CSV table of C-alpha atoms in Angstrom, one decimal:
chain,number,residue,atom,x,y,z
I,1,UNK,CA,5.5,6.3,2.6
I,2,UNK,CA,3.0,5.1,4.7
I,3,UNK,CA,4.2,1.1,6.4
I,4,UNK,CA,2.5,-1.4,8.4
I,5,UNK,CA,3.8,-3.0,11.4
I,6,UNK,CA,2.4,-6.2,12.7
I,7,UNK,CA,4.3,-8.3,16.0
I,8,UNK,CA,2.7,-11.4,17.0
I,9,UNK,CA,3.8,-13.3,19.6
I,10,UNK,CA,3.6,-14.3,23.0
I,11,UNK,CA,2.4,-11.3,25.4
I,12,UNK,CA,4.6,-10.0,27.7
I,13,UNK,CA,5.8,-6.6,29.1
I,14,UNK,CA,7.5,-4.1,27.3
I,15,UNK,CA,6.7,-4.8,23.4
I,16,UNK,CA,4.7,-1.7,22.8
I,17,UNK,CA,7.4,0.4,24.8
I,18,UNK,CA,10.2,-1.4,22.5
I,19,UNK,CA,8.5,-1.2,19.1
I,20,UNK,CA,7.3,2.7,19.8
I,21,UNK,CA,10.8,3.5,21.0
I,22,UNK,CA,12.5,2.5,17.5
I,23,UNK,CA,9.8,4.6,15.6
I,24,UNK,CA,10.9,7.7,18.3
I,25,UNK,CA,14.5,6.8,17.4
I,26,UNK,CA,14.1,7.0,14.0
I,27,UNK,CA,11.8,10.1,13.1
I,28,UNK,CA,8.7,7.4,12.5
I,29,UNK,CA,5.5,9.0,12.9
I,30,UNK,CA,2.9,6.4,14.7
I,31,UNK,CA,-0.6,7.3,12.6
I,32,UNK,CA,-2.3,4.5,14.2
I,33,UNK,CA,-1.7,1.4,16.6
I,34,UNK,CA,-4.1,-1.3,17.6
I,35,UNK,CA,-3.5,-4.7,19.9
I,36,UNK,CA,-5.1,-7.3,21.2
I,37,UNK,CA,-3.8,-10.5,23.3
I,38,UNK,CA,-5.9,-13.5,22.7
I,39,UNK,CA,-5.0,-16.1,25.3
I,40,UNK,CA,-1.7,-15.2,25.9
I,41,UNK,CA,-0.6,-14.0,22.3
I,42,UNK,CA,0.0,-10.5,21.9
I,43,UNK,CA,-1.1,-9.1,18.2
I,44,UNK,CA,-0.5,-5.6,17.5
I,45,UNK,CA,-0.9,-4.1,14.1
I,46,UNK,CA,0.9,-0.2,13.8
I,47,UNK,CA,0.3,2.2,10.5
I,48,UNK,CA,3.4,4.3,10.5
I,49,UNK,CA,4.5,7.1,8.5
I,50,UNK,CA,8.6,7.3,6.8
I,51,UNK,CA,8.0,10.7,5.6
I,52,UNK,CA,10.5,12.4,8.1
I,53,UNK,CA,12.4,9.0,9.1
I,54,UNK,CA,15.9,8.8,9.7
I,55,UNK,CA,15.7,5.5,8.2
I,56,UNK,CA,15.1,3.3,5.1
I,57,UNK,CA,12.6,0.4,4.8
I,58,UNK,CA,15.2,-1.9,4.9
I,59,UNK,CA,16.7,-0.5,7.6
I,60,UNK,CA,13.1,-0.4,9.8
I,61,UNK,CA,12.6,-3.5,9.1
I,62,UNK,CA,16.1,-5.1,10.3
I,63,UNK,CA,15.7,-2.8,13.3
I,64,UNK,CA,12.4,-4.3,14.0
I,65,UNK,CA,13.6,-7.9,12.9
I,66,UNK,CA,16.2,-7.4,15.8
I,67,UNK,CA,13.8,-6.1,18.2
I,68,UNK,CA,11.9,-8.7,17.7
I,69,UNK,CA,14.6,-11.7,18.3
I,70,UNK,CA,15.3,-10.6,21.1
I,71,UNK,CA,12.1,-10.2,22.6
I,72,UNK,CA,10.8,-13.4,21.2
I,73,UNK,CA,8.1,-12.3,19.0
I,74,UNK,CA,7.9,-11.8,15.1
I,75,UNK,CA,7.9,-8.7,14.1
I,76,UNK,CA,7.2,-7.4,10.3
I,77,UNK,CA,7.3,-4.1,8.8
I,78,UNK,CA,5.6,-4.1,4.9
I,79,UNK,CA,4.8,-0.8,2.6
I,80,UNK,CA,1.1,-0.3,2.8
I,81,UNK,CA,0.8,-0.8,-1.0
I,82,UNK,CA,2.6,-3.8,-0.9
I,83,UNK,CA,0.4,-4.9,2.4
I,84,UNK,CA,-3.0,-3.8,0.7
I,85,UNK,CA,-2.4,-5.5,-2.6
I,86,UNK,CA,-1.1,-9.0,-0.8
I,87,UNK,CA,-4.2,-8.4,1.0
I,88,UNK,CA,-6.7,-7.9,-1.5
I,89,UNK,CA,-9.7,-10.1,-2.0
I,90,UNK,CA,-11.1,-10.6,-5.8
């Protein structure tokens, strides 16, 4: 199952390094990553893959949810079918 990560927030050090450390944690392979801070505000957007993980969605997502809280930015983990057909224009 393919999943996409987004974290939004304000920029600081050490989200990348946290985010990337629960996917090494948890068997989550990292197919693609992408960031970009806007005037302070960190946006990252991550297509992993749960394949091989150690881990459920749920579980990834209360992980990240976690994560997040304590790093102060928001941090949301969908299935890329889900994600694609919220997204869909038409």
């Amino acid at each position: 199952m393919k999943v996409v990560i987004t974290v939004v927030g304000v920029d600081r050090t050490g989200i990348i390094a946290a985010v990337s450390q629960i996917m090494a944690e948890h068997q989550v392979n990292i197919l693609t990553i992408n960031q970009v801070i806007l005037d302070g505000i960190f946006n990252m957007a991550m297509i992993v893959d749960m394949d091989q993980a150690s881990v459920d969605l749920g579980g990834l997502q209360q992980l990240l949810k976690d994560k997040g809280d304590a790093l102060g930015v928001e941090i949301r983990a969908q299935n890329m079918e889900i994600f694609n057909a919220m997204h869909r224009v038409g």
